[in-house]
PDB file of C-alpha atoms in Angstrom:
ATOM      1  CA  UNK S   1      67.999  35.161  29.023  1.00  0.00           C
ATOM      2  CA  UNK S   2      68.046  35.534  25.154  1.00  0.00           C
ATOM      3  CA  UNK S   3      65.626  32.347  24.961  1.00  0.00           C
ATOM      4  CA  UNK S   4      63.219  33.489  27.635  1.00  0.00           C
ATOM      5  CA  UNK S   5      62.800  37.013  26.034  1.00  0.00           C
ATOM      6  CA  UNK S   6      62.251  35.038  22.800  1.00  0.00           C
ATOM      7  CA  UNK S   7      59.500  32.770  24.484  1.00  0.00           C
ATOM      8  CA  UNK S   8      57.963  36.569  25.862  1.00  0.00           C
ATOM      9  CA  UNK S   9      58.034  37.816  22.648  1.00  0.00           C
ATOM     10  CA  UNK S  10      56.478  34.917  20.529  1.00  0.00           C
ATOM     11  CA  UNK S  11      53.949  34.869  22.568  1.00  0.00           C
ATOM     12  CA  UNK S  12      52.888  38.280  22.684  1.00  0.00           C
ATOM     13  CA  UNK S  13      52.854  37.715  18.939  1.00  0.00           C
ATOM     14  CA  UNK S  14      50.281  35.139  19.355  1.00  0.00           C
ATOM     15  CA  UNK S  15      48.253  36.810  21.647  1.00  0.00           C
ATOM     16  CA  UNK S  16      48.269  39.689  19.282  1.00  0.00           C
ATOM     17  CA  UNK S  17      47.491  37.781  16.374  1.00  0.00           C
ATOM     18  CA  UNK S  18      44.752  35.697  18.321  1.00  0.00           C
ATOM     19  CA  UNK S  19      42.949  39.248  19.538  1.00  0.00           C
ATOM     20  CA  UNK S  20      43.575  40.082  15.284  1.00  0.00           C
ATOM     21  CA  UNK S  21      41.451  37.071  14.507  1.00  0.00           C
ATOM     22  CA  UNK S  22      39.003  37.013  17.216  1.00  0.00           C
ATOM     23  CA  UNK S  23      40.132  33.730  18.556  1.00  0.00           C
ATOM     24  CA  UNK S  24      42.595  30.649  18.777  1.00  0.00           C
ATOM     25  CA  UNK S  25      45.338  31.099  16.226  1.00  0.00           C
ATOM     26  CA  UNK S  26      45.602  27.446  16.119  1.00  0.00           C
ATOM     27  CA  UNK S  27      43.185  26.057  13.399  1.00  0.00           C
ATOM     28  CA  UNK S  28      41.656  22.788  13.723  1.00  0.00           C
ATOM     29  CA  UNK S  29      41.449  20.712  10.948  1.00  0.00           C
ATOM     30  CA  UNK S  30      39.037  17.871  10.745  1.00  0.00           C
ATOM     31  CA  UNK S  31      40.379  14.870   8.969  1.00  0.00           C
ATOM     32  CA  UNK S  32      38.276  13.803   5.525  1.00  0.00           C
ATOM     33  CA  UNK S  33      36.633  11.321   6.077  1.00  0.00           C
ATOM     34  CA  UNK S  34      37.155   8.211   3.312  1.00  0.00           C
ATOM     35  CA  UNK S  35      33.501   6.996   1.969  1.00  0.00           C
ATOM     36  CA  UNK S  36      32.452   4.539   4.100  1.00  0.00           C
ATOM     37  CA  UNK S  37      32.261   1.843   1.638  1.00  0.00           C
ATOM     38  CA  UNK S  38      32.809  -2.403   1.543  1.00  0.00           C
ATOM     39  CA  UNK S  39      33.281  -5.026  -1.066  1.00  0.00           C
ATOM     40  CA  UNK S  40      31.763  -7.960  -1.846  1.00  0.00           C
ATOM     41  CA  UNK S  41      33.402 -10.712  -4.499  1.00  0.00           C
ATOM     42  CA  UNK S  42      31.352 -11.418  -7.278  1.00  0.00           C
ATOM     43  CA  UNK S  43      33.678 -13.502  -9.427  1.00  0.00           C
ATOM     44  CA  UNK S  44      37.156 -14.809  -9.665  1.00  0.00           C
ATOM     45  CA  UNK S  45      39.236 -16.337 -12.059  1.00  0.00           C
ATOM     46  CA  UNK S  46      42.920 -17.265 -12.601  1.00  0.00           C
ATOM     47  CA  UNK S  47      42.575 -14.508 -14.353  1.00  0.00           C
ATOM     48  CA  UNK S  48      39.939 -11.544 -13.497  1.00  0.00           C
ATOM     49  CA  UNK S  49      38.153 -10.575 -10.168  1.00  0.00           C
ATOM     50  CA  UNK S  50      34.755  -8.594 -10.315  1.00  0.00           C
ATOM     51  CA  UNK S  51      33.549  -6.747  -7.584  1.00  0.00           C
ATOM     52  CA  UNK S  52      31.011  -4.670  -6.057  1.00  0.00           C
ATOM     53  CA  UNK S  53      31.843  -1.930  -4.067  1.00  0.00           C
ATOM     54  CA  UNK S  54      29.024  -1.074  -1.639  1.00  0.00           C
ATOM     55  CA  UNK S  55      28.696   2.381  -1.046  1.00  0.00           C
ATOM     56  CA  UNK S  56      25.470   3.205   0.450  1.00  0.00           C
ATOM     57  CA  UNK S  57      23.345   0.493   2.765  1.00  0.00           C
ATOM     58  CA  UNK S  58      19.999   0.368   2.938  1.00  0.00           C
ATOM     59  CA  UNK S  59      18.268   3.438   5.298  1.00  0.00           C
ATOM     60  CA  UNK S  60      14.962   2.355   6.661  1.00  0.00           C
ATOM     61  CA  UNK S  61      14.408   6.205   7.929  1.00  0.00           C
ATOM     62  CA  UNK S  62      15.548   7.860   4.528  1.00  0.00           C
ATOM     63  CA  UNK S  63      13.045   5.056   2.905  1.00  0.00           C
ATOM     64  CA  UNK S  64      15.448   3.383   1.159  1.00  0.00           C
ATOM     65  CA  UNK S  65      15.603  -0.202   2.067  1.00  0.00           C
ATOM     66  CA  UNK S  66      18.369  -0.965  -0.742  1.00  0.00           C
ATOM     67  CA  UNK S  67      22.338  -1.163  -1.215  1.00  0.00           C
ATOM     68  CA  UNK S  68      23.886   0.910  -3.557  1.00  0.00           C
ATOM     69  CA  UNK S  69      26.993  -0.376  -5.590  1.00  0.00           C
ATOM     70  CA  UNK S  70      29.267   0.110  -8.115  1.00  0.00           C
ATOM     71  CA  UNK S  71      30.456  -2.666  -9.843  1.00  0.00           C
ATOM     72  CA  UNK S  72      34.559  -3.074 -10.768  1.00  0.00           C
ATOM     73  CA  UNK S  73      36.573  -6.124 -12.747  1.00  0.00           C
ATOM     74  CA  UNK S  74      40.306  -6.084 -12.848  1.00  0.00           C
ATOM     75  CA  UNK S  75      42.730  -8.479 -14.826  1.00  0.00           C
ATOM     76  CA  UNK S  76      44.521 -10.093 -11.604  1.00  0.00           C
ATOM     77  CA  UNK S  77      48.484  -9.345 -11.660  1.00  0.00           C
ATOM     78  CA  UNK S  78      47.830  -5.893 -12.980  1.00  0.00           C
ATOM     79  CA  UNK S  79      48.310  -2.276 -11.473  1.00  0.00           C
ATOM     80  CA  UNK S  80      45.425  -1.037  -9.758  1.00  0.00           C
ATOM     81  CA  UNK S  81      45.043   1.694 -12.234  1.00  0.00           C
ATOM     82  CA  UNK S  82      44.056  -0.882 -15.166  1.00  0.00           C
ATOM     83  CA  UNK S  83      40.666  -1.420 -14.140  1.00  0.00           C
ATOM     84  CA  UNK S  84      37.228  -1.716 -16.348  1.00  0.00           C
ATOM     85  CA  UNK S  85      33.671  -0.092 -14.374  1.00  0.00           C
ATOM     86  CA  UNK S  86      31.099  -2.421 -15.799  1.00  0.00           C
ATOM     87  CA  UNK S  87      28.555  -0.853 -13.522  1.00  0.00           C
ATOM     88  CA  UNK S  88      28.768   2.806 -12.604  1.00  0.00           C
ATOM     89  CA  UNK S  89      25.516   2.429  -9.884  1.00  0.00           C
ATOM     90  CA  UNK S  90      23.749  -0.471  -9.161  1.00  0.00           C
ATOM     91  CA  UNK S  91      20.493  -0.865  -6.630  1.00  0.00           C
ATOM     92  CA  UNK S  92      20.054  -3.719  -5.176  1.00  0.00           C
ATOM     93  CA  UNK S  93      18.183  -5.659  -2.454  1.00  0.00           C
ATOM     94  CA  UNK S  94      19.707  -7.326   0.625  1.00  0.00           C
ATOM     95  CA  UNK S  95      18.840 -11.037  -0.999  1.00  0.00           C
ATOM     96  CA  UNK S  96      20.512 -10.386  -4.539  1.00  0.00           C
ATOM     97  CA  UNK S  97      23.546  -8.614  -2.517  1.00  0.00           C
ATOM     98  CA  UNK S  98      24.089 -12.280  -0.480  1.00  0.00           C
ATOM     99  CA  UNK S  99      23.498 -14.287  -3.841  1.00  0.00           C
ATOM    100  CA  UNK S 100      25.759 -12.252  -5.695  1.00  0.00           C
ATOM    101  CA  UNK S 101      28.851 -12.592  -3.028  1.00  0.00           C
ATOM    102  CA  UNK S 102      31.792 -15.303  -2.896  1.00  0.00           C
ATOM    103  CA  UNK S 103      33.142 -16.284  -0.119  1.00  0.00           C
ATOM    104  CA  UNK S 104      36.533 -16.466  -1.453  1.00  0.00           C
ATOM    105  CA  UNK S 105      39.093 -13.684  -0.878  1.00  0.00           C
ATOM    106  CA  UNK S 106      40.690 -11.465  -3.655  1.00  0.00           C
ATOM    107  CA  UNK S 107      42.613  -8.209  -3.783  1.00  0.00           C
ATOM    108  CA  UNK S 108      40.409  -5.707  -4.046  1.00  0.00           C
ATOM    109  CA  UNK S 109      40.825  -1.649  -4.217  1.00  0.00           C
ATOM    110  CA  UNK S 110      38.297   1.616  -3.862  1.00  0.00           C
ATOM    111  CA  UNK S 111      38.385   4.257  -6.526  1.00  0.00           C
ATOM    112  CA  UNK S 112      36.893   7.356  -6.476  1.00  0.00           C
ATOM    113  CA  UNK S 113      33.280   7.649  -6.101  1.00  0.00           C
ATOM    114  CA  UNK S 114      32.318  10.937  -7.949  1.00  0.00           C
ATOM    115  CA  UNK S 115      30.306   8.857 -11.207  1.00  0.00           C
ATOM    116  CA  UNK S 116      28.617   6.873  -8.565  1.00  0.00           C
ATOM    117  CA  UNK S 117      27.632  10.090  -6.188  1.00  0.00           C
ATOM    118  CA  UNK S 118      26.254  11.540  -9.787  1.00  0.00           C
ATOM    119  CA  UNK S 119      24.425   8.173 -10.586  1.00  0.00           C
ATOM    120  CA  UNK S 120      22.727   7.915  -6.997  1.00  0.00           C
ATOM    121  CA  UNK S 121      21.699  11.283  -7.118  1.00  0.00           C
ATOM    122  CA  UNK S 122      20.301  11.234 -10.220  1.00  0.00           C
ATOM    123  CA  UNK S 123      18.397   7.430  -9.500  1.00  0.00           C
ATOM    124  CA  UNK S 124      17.441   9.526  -6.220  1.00  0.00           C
ATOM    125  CA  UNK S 125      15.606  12.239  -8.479  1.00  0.00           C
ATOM    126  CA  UNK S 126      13.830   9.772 -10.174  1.00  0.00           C
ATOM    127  CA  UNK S 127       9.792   8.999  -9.105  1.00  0.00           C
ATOM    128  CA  UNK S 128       9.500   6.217  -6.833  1.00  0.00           C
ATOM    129  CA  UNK S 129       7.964   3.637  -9.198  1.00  0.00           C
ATOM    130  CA  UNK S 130      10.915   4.479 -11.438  1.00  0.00           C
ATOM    131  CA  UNK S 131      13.296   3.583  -8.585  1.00  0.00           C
ATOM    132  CA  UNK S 132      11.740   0.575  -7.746  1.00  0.00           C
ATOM    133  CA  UNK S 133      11.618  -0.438 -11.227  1.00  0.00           C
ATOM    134  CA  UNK S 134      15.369  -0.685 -11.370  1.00  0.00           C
ATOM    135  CA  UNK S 135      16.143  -2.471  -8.082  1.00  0.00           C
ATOM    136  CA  UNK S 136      18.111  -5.835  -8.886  1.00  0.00           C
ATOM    137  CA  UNK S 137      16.156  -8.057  -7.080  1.00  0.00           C
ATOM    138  CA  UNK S 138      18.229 -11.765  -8.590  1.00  0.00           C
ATOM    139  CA  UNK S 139      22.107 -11.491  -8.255  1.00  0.00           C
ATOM    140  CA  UNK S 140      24.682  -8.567  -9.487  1.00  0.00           C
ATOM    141  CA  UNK S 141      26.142  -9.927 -12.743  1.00  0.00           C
ATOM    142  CA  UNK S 142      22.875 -11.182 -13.943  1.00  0.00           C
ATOM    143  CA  UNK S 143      21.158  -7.970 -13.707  1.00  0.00           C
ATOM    144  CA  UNK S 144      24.328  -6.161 -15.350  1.00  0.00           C
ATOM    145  CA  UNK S 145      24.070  -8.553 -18.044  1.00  0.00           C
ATOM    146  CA  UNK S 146      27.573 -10.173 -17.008  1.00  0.00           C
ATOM    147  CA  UNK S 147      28.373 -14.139 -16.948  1.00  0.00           C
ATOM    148  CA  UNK S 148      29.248 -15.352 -13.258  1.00  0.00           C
ATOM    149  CA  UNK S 149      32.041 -17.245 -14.649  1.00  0.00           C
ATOM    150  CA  UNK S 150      34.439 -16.350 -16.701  1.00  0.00           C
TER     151      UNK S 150
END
């Protein structure tokens, strides 16, 4: 008897508190959603791995036919927080994107985007021949100025 007056009584509570706030007192809350982002291999060594991390792909109805990536290395056998950014935000096309990638397999790891959301807004403020003027158009580490091997 004790539990069903209980049951009564909490929900009169929530209807109350539900009339109070115009609606369900149950809020929904939407997951955040991780950047939708890949990696590509760009070198590996006994020793280091570089990496691009592809944040943005090319949008043919936003005119932007390029990927957008930020470029990591990491000594191998290290914790994930001991990491160097040689390239904060890096345009390139779909052809230096496929010559820049390995086909071998390394551990890789995503770090938060906020330098490259500031770098890709700022390249997307830029005029238009200034954007196209610093599309890498040959392979990742070349344009960063990076040896493939290491």
């Amino acid at each position: 008897m004790a539990s069903a007056r209980m049951r009564t009584g909490l929900g009169a509570v929530l209807a109350a508190a539900s009339a109070l706030l115009g609606g369900s007192v149950l809020a929904h809350a939407e997951a955040a959603k991780p950047p939708a982002a890949s990696t590509v291999i760009l070198s590996l060594s006994p020793r280091t791995v570089r990496w691009a991390t592809v944040y943005k792909v090319p949008d043919t109805a936003g005119h932007d036919p390029y990927y957008h990536v930020e470029v990591i290395e990491e000594e191998r056998h290290t914790p994930p927080w001991q990491f160097k950014r040689l390239a904060v935000h890096i345009v390139v096309t779909s052809e230096a994107l496929e010559r820049s990638r390995l086909e071998q397999k390394a551990k890789t790891y995503i770090y938060k985007d906020i330098e490259f959301r500031i770098a890709y807004q700022a390249w997307r403020e830029l005029s238009q021949a200034q954007r196209e003027a610093v599309v890498c158009r040959t392979a990742i580490l070349e344009c960063i100025g990076e040896p493939d091997s290491m």
